[in-house]
Coordinates of C-alpha atoms and ligand atoms in Angstrom, one line a residue:
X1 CA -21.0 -17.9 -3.5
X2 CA -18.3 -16.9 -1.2
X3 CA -15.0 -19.8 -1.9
X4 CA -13.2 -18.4 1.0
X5 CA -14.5 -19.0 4.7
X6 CA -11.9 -17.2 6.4
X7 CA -10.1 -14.1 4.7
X8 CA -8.5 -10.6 5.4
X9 CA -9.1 -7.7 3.8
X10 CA -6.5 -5.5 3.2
X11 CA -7.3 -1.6 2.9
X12 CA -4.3 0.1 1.0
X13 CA -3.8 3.6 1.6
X14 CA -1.0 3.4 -1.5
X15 CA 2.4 2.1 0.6
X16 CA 4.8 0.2 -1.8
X17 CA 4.8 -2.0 0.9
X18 CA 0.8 -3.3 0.2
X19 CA 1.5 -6.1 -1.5
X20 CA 3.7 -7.8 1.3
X21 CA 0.9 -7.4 3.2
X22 CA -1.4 -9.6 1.3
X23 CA 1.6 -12.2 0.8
X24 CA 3.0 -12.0 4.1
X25 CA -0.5 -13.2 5.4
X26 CA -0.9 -15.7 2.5
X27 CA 2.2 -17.4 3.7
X28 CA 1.2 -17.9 6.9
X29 CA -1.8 -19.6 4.6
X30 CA -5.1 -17.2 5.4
X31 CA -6.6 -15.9 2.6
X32 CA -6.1 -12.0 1.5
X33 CA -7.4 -9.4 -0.9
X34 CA -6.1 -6.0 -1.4
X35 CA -9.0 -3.6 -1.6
X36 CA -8.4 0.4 -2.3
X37 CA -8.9 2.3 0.9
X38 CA -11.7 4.1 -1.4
X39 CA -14.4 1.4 -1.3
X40 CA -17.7 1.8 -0.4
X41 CA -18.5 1.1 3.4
X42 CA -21.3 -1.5 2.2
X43 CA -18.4 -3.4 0.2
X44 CA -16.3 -3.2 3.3
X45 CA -19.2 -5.2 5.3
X46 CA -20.1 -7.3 2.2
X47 CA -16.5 -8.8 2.1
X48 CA -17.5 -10.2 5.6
X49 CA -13.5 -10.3 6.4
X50 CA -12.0 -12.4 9.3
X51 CA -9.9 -9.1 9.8
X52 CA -8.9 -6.0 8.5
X53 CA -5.7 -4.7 8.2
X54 CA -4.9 -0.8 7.1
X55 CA -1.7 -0.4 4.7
X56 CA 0.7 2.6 5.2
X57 CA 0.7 5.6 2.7
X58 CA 2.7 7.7 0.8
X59 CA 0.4 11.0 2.2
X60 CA 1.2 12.3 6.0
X61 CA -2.4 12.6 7.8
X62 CA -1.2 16.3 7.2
X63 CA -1.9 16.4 3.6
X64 CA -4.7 17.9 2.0
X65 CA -6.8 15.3 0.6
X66 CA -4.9 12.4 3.0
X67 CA -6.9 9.4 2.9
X68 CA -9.2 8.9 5.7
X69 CA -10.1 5.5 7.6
X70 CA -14.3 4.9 8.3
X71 CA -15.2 4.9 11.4
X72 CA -17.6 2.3 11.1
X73 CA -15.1 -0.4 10.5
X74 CA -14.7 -0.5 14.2
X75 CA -18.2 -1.4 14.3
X76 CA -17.8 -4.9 12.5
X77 CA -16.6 -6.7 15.5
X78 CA -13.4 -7.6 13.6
X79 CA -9.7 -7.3 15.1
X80 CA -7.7 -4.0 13.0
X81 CA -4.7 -3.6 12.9
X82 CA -2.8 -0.7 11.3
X83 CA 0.5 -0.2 10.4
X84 CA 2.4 3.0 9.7
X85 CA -0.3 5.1 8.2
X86 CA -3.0 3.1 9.2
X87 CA -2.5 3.6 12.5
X88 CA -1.6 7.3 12.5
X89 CA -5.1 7.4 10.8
X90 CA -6.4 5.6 13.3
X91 CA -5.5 7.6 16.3
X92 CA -6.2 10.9 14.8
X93 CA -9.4 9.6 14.0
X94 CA -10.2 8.4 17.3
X95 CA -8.7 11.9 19.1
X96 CA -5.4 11.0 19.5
X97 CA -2.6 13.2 18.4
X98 CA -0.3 12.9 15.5
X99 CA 2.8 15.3 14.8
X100 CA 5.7 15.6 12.9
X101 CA 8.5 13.8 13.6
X102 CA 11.6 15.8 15.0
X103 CA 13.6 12.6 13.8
X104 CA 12.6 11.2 10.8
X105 CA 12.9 7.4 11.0
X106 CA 13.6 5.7 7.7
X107 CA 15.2 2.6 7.6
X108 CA 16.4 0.7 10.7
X109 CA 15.3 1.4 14.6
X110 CA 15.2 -0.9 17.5
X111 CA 12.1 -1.1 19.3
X112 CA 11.2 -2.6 22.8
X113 CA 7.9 -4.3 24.2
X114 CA 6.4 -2.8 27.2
X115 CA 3.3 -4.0 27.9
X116 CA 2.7 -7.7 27.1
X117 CA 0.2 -8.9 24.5
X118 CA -0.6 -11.5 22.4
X119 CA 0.5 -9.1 19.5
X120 CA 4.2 -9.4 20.3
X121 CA 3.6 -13.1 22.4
X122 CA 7.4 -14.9 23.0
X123 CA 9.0 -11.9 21.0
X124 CA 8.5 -9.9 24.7
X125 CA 12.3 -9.8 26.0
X126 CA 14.9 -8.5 23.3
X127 CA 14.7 -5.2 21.6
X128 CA 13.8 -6.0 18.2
X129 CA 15.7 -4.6 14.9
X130 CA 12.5 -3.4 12.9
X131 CA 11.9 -1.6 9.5
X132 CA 10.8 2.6 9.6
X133 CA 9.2 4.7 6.6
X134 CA 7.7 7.5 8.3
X135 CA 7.4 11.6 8.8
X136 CA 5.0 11.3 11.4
X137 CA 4.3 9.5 14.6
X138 CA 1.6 8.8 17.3
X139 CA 2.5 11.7 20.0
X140 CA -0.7 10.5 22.1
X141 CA -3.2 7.8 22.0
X142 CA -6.6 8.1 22.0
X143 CA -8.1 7.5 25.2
X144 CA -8.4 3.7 25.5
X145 CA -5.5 3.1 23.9
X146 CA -2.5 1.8 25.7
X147 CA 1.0 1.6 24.2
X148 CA 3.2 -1.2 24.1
X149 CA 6.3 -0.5 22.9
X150 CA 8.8 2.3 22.1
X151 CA 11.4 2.5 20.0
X152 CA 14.8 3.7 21.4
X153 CA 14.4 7.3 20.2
X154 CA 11.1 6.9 22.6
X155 CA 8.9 7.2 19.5
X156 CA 5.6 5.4 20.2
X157 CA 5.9 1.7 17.6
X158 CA 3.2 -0.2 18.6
X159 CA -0.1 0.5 20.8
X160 CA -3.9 -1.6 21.5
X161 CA -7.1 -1.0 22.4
X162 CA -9.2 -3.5 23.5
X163 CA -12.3 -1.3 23.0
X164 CA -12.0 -1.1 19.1
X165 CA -10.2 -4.4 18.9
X166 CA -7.5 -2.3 17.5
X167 CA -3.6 -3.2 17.2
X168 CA -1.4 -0.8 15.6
X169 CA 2.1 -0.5 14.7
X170 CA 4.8 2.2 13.4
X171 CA 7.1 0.1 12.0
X172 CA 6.6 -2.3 9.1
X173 CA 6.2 -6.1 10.1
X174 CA 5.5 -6.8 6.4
X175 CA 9.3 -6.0 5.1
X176 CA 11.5 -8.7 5.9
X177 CA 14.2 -6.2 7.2
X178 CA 11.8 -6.2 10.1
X179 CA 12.9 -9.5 12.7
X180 CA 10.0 -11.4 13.3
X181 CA 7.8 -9.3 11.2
X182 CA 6.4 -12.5 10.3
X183 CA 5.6 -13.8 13.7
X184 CA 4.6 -10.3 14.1
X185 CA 1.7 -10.6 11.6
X186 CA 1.1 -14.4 12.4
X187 CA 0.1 -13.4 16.0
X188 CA -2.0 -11.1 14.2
X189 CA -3.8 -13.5 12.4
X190 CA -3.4 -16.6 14.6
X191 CA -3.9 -15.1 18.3
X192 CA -5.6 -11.9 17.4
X193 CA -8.3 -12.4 14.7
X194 CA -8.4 -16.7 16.0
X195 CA -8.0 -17.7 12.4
X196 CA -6.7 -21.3 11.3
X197 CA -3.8 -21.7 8.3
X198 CA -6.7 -23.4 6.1
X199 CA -5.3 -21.8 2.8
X200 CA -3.6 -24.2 0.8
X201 CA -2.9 -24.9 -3.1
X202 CA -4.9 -27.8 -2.3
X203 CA -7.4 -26.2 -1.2
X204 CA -7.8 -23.5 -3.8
X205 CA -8.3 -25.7 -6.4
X206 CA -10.9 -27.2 -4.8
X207 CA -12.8 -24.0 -4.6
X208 CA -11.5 -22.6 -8.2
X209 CA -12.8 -25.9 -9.8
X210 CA -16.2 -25.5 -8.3
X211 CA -16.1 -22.1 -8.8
X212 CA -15.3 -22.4 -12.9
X213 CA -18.2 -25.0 -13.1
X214 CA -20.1 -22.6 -11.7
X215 CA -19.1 -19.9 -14.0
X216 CA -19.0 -22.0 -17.2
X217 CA -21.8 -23.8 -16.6
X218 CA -23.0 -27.6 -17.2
X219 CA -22.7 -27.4 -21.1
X220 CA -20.1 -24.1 -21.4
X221 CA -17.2 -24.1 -24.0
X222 CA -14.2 -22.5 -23.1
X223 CA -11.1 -21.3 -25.5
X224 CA -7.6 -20.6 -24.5
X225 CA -4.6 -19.3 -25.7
X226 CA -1.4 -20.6 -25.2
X227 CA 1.4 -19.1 -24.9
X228 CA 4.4 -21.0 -24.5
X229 CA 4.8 -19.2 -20.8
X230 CA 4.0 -20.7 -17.1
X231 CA 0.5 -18.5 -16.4
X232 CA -1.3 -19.5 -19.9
X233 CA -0.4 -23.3 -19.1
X234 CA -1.3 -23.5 -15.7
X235 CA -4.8 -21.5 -16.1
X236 CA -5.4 -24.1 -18.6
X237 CA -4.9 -27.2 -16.7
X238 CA -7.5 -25.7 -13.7
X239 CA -9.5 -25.1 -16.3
X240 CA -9.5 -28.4 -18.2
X241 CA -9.5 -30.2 -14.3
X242 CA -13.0 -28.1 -14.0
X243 CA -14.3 -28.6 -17.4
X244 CA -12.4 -31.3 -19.2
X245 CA -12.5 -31.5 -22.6
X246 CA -15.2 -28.6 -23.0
X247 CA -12.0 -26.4 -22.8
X248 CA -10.2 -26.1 -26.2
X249 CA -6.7 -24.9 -26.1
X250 CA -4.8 -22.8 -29.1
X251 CA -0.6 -22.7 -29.5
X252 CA -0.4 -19.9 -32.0
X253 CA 3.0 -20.7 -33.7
X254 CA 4.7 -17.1 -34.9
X255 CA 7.4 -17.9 -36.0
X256 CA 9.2 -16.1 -33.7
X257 CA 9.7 -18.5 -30.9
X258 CA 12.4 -20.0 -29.3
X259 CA 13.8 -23.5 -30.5
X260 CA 11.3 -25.9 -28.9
X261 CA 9.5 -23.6 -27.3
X262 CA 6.2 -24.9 -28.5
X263 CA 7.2 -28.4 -28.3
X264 CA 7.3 -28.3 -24.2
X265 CA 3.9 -27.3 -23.1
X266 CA 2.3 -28.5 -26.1
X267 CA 3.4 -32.1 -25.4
X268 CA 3.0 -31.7 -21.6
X269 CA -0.7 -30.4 -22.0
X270 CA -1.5 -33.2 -24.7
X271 CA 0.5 -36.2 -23.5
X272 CA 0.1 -35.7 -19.4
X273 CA -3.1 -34.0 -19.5
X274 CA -5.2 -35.0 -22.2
X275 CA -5.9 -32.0 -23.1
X276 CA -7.8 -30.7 -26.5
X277 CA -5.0 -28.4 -28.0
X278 CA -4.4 -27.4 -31.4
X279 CA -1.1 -26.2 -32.7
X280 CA -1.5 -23.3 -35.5
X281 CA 1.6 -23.1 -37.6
X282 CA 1.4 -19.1 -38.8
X283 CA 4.7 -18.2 -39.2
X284 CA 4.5 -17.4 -42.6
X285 CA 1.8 -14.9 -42.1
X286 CA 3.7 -12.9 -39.0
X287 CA 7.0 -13.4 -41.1
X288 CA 5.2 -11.3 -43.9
X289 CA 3.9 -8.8 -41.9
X290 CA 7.1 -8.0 -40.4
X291 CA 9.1 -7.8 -44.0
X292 CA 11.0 -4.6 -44.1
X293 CA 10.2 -3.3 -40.2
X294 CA 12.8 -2.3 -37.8
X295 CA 10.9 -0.2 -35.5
X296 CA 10.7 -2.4 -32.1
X297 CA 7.0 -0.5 -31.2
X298 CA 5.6 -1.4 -35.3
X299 CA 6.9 -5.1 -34.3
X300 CA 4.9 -5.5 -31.0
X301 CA 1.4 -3.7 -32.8
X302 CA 1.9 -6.1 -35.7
X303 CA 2.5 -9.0 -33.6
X304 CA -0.4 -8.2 -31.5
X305 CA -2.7 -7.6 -33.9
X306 CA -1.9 -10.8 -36.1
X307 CA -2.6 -12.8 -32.9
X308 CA -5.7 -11.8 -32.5
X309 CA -6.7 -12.7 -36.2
X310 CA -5.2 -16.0 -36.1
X311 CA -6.8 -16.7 -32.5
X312 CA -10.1 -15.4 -33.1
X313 CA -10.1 -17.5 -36.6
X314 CA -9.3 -20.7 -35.2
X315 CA -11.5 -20.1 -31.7
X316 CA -14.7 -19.2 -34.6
X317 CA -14.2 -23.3 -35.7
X318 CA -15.1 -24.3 -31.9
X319 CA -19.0 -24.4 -32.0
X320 CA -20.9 -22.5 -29.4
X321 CA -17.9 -21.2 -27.3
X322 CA -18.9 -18.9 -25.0
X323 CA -15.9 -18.3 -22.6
X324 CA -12.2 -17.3 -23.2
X325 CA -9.8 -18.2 -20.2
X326 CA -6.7 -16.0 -19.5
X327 CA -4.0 -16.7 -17.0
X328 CA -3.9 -12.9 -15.6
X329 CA -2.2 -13.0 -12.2
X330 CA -2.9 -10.3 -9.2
X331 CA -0.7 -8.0 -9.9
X332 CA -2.5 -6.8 -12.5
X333 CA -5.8 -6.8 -11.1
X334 CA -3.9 -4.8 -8.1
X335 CA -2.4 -2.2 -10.4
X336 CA -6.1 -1.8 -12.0
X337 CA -7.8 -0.7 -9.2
X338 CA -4.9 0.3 -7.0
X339 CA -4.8 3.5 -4.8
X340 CA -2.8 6.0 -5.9
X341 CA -4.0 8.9 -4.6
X342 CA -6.3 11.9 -6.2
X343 CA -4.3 11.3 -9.2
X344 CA -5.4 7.8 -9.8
X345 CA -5.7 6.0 -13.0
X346 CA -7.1 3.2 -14.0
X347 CA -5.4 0.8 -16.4
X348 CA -6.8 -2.2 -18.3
X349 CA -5.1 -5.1 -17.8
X350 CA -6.7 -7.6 -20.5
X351 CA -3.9 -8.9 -22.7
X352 CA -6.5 -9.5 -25.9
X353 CA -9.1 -7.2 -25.4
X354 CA -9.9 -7.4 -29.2
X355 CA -10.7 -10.5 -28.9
X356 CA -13.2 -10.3 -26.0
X357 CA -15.4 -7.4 -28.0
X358 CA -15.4 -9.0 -31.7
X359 CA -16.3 -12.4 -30.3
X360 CA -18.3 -11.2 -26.8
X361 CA -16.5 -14.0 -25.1
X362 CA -16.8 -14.2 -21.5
X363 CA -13.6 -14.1 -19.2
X364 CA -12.4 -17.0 -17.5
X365 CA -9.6 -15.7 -15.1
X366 CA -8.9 -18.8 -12.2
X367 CA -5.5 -17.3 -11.9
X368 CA -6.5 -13.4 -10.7
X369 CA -6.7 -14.1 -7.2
X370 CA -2.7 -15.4 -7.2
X371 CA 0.6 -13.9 -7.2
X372 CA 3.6 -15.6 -9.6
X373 CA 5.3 -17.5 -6.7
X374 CA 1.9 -19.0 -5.8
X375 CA 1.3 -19.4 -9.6
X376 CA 4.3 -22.0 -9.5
X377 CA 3.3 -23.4 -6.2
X378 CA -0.1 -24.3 -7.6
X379 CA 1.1 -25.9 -10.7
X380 CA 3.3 -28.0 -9.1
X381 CA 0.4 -29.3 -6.8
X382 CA -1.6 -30.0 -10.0
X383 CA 1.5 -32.1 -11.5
X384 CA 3.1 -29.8 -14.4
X385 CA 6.9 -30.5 -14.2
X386 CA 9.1 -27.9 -13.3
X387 CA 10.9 -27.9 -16.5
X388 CA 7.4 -26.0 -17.6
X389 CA 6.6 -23.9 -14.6
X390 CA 10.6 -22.8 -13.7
X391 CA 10.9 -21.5 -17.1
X392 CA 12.5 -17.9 -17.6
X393 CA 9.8 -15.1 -18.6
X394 CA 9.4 -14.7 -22.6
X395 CA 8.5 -12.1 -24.3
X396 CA 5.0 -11.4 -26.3
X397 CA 6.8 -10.4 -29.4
X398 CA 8.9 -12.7 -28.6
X399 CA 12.1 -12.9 -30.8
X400 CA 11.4 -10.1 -33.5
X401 CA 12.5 -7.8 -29.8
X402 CA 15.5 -9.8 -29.9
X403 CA 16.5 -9.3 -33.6
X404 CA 17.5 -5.5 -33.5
X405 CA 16.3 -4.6 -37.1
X406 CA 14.5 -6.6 -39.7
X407 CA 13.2 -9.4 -38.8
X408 CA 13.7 -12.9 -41.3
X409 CA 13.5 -16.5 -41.7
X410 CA 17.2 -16.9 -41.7
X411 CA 17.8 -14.4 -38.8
X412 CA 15.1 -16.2 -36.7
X413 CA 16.6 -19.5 -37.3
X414 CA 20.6 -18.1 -36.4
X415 CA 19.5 -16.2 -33.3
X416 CA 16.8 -19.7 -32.5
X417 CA 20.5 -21.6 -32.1
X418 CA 22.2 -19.2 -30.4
X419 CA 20.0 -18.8 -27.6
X420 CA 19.3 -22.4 -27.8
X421 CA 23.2 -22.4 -26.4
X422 CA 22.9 -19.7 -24.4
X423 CA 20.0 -21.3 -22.0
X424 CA 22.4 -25.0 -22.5
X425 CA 25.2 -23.5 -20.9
X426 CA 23.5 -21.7 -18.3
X427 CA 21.8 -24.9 -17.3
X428 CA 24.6 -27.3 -17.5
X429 CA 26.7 -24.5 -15.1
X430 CA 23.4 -24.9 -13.1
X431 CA 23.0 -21.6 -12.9
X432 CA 19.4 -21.4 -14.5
X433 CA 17.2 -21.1 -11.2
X434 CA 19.6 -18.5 -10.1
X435 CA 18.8 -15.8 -12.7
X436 CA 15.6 -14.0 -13.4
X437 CA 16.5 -14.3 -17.4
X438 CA 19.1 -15.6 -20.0
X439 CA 19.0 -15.3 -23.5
X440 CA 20.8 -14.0 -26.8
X441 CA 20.2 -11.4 -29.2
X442 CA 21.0 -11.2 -32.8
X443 CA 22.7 -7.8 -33.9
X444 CA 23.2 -7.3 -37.8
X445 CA 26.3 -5.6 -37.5
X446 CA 28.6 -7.4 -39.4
X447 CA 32.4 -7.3 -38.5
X448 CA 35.1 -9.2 -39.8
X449 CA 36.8 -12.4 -38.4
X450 CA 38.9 -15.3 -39.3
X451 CA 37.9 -19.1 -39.6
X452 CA 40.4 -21.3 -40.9
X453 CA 42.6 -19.9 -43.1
X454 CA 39.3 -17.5 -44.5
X455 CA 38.4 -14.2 -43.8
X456 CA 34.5 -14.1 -42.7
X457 CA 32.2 -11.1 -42.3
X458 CA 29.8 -12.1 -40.7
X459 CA 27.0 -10.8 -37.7
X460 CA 27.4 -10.3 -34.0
X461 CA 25.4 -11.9 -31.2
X462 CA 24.8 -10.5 -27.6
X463 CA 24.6 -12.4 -24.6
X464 CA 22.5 -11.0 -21.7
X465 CA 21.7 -12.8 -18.6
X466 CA 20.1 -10.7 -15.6
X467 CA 18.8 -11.0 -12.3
X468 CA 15.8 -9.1 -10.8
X469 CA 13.1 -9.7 -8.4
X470 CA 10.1 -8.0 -10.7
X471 CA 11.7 -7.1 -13.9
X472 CA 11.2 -3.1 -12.9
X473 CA 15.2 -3.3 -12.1
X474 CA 17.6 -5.8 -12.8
X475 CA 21.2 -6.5 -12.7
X476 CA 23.6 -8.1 -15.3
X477 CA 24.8 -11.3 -13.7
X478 CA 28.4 -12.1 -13.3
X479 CA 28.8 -15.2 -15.4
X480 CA 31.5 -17.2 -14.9
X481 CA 34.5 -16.6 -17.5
X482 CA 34.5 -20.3 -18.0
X483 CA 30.6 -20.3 -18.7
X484 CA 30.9 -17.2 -21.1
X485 CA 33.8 -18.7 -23.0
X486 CA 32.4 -22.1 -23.8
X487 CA 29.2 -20.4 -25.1
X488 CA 31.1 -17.8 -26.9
X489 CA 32.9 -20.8 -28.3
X490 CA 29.9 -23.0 -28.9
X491 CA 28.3 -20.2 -30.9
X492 CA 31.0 -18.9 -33.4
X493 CA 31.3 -22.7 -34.2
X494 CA 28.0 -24.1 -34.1
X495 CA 25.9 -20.9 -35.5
X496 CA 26.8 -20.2 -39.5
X497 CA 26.5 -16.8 -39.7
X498 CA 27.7 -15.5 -36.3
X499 CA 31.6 -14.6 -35.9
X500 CA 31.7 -12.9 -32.8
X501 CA 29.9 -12.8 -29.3
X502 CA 29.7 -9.7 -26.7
X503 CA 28.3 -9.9 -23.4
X504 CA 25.9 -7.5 -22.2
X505 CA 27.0 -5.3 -18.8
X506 CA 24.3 -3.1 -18.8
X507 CA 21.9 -3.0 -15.6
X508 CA 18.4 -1.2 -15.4
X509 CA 17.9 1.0 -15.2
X510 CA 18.9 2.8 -17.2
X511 CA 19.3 0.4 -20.1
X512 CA 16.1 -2.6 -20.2
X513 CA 16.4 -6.1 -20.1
X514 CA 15.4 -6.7 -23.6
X515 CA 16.5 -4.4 -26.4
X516 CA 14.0 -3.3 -27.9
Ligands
LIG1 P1 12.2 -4.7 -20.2 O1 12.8 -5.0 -21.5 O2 11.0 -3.7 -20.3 O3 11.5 -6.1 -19.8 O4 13.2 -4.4 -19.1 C1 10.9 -6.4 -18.6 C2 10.4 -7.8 -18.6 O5 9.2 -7.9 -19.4 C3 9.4 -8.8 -20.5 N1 8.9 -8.1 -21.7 C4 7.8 -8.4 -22.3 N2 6.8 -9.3 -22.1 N3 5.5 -8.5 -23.9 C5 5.7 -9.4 -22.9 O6 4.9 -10.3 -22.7 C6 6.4 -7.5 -24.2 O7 6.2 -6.8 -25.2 C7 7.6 -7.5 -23.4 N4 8.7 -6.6 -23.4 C8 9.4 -7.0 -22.3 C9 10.9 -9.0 -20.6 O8 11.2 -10.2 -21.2 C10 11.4 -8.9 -19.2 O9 11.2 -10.1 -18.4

C-alpha cells in the first residue's frame, strides 16, 4: 500500500546539498524521498512521484563515469526540475551544450529573471542574491528550451521547456544563502507539479499507525529498546498508538547513565502513556565487565555486546514476539544507500544487528522516513513533553566515554553529580536550547588543593559545552564567566572527591566532542 498520495522523488547525483532538497520540500509540507540517481528505470515509474527533482553532483558531466540522467523520465508526464548538475545533465542529454566555466562561480552571484514564469512568479523584478557550486555551465539549450534568467557574469541560471515539462536551475534554491530559494522550490511544487501542502505530523501518523497494523499484524508482539534518548521514546509511543499494549518496552539500566536519566522517559512512557515497560537494573553486570579497562574502543564493544545479552534475555520472557521496533531516523537510511560515486559503499545502519539474527525478529522502523527536527515535531504532536524530546544527544556507552580511564561505582556516581550541575546551571542561565550539548567529564588526575584549613588531593572534572548543527563539527560555547563560576563552585563543594574544574576550549575538529 502506497501511505503517501502526493510525493517527490528526489534523484541524488551525490551534492552535499541532497538532503536540503528533501527538507526544503518537506517544509513546504509535500512528501519527499531521496533515491540514488542509480535506480532502476522500473523503480523510478513504480514510485509513481508527483515530481522529480535531479540533485547536483560532485562529478562535472566531463568526468569519466559522470552520472547520467534516463531519458525516459521525461516520458512520465511529471514536471523535472534540475538544479546545478541535474540540469547540466539535462541539457547535454537533450543536445544542448555544456562547457567549462571561464569563471568559476562558487559562493555568491546575483541573478536576474528574464522571461516570466510561474517558476520565479512575484520574485520577477529584483536581481536576486543566490547560492553557486559549479565548474560548468549551460553554454546553449537544447532546442525547446528557453532561458529565463542570467546571472550578472551572463552565465545562463535558470531555463524551461515546456516540451519536457522541464525547469532547471544553476544556482542552488535549496541552501538558504539563496533569497527566496524557498519560494523558489515552493513554486516548484505548488504552481509547477499542482501539488497541495497535505503533509503534516498529523497526518503521518495517521498513515504510520495504519501502516504498523499492517505490518504487525492483528495478533503481532512487538519489543523495544529504550534508550533514555528522544528517537527510541518517540518510535515507541507510535508504536504503542498502533498496537497498544502488544508492544513491550525494555529500559536496560547500565549503570552508566546519567542521574535520572532513566527516571524521565520511563515515568513519561508508563504514567502518560500506559505503556508496558520494564526497567532492567544491570549495572552490576556492565560494572564487572568493565573492571580494569581504560581503552575507550574495549568500553563501547563491551557495552554493546552486554546490551544485547541483557536485551535479548529479557525480550525471550515476552511470548511469541515476532517484531523488534527501532527508532532509526533518515539519515541513516540516506547514508546506506547514498550515491557516492563508482566508489560507493554501503554501510549498515542497524544499531543491534545481533539481536535481529539470534532472535529472527522482524524490524519495525516508523521513524525511517523522518529527519531529527521532524522527529521532535512529531512527538510533540503525539503529546511527549519537551523536557523528553529537547533533551541533549547521549551517548551509547554513555558515561564509561566520559570517565577517561577505569570505569567504577564510585567514579560513576562523582561524575553522575557533576554533570547533574553542569546541565542545572546551563538550564537555570537558560542557555540549554541554545547548545547542541553540555555535560562533564571525570579525569583521574589528581592535583592538590586546599579546603578549610586541609590539604586535599583529589580528581579533576572537565566541563564541555558545544554547539553544532550535526555533531560532524562543533564549536566550544562561550559560557558566561558567571555561569562557569557558579558551577565550578557548585562542584568542588557539592561533589566529594572533585577539587578542581577546567573548562574545555577545544573545537572539532580537530579534537571530538566527547573524549573518548
Ligand atoms: P564525537 O565525540 O564523535 O561525538 O564528536 C559526536 C556525537 O555523537 C555522540 N556519540 C555517540 N553516540 N554512541 C552514540 O550513540 C557512541 O558511541 C557515541 N560516541 C559519540 C556524541 O555524544 C556527540 O553528540
Amino acid at each position: 500500500m502506497d501511505i503517501h498520495s502526493q510525493k517527490i522523488l528526489i534523484l541524488d547525483f551525490g551534492s552535499q546539498y541532497t538532503q536540503l532538497i528533501a527538507r526544503r520540500v518537506r517544509e513546504a509540507k509535500v512528501y519527499s524521498e531521496i533515491h540514488p540517481c542509480t535506480i532502476k528505470f522500473k523503480d523510478i515509474e513504480n514510485f509513481n512521484a508527483s515530481g522529480i527533482i535531479l540533485s547536483g553532483s560532485p562529478f562535472s558531466v566531463f568526468d569519466k563515469g559522470a552520472p547520467k540522467v534516463d531519458k525516459r523520465i521525461f516520458e512520465l508526464g511529471v514536471p523535472v526540475l534540475g538544479i546545478c548538475y541535474g540540469l547540466q545533465a539535462v541539457v547535454k542529454l537533450l543536445g544542448g551544450v555544456v562547457e567549462k566555466s571561464k569563471t568559476r562561480e562558487y559562493g555568491a552571484a546575483t541573478i536576474k529573471v528574464s522571461n516570466p514564469s510561474p517558476f520565479f512568479t512575484t520574485l520577477t523584478k529584483k536581481p536576486l542574491n543566490v547560492w553557486m557550486s559549479h565548474g560548468d555551465c549551460v553554454k546553449k539549450v537544447p532546442s525547446g528550451f528557453k532561458v529565463i534568467s542570467k546571472s550578472s557574469n551572463g552565465v545562463i541560471a535558470a531555463v524551461k521547456s515546456d516540451k519536457f515539462n522541464f525547469h532547471g536551475v544553476q544556482f542552488h534554491p535549496e541552501v538558504v544563502h539563496t533569497q527566496k530559494g524557498e519560494k523558489i522550490i515552493r513554486n516548484f511544487l505548488f504552481k509547477i507539479c499542482k501539488l497541495k501542502p497535505t503533509w503534516t505530523m498529523a497526518s503521518f501518523i495517521e498513515t504510520i499507525t495504519s501502516e504498523i497494523q499492517d505490518k504487525v499484524g492483528k495478533d503481532g508482539k512487538v519489543v523495544c529498546g529504550i534508550s533514555g534518548g528522544v528517537d527510541s521514546a518517540v518510535a515507541a509511543v507510535l508504536v504503542h498508538k498502533a498496537i497498544g499494549r502488544r508492544l513491550s518496552c525494555i529500559f536496560v539500566d547500565n549503570g552508566v547513565l546519567r542521574k535520572g536519566e532513566g527516571d524521565k522517559v520511563y515515568k513519561t512512557l508508563r504514567k502518560n502513556f500506559k505503556m508496558n515497560i520494564s526497567m532492567v537494573d544491570a549495572s552490576s553486570r556492565f560494572l564487572k565487565k568493565l573492571k580494569k579497562v581504560t581503552d575507550p574502543e574495549k568500553k563501547r564493544k563491551i557495552i554493546g555486546n552486554e546490551f544485547i545479552h541483557v536485551f535479548e534475555a529479557e525480550a525471550k520472557k515476552i511470548k511469541d514476539v515476532g517484531f523488534l521496533a527501532q527508532g532509526t531516523l533518515y539519515p541513516d537510511v540516506i547514508e546506506s544507500v547514498s550515491f557516492k560515486g563508482p566508489s560507493a559503499t554501503i554501510k549498515s545502519h542497524h544499531n543491534v544487528g545481533g539481536l535481529l539474527k539470534n532472535m529472527r525478529l522482524k524490524l519495525v522502523e516508523p521513524l525511517r522516513e523522518l529527519f531529527k527536527d521532524e522527529v521532535r515535531a512529531l512527538g510533540r504532536e503525539l503529546g511527549i513533553s519537551d523536557e523528553v524530546l529537547e533533551r541533549h544527544p547521549f551517548p551509547g556507552p554513555g558515561l564509561a566515554i566520559r570517565i577517561i580511564g577505569e570505569v567504577t561505582e564510585p567514579r560513576c556516581a562523582m561524575l553522575r553529580e557533576a554533570d547533574a550541575i553542569v546541565l542545572e546551571e546551563i538550564k537555570s542561565a537558560g542557555l540549554y536550547l541554545k547548545m547542541w550539548q553540555a555535560f562533564a567529564v571525570l579525569l583521574p588526575v589528581k592535583t592538590v588543593g586546599v579546603m578549610g584549613d586541609e590539604r586535599t588531593y583529589e580528581f579533576t572534572v572537565a566541563v564541555r559545552a558545544v554547539e553544532s548543527v550535526d555533531a560532524m563539527t562543533a564549536d566550544w560555547v562561550r559560557l558566561p564567566y558567571d555561569v562557569l563560576a557558579k558551577m565550578s563552585s557548585r562542584i568542588i563543594n557539592e561533589v566529594k572527591g572533585v577539587n578542581r574544574v577546567v573548562y574545555d576550549i577545544s573545537s572539532k575538529p580537530p579534537s571530538t566532542i566527547e573524549w573518548e
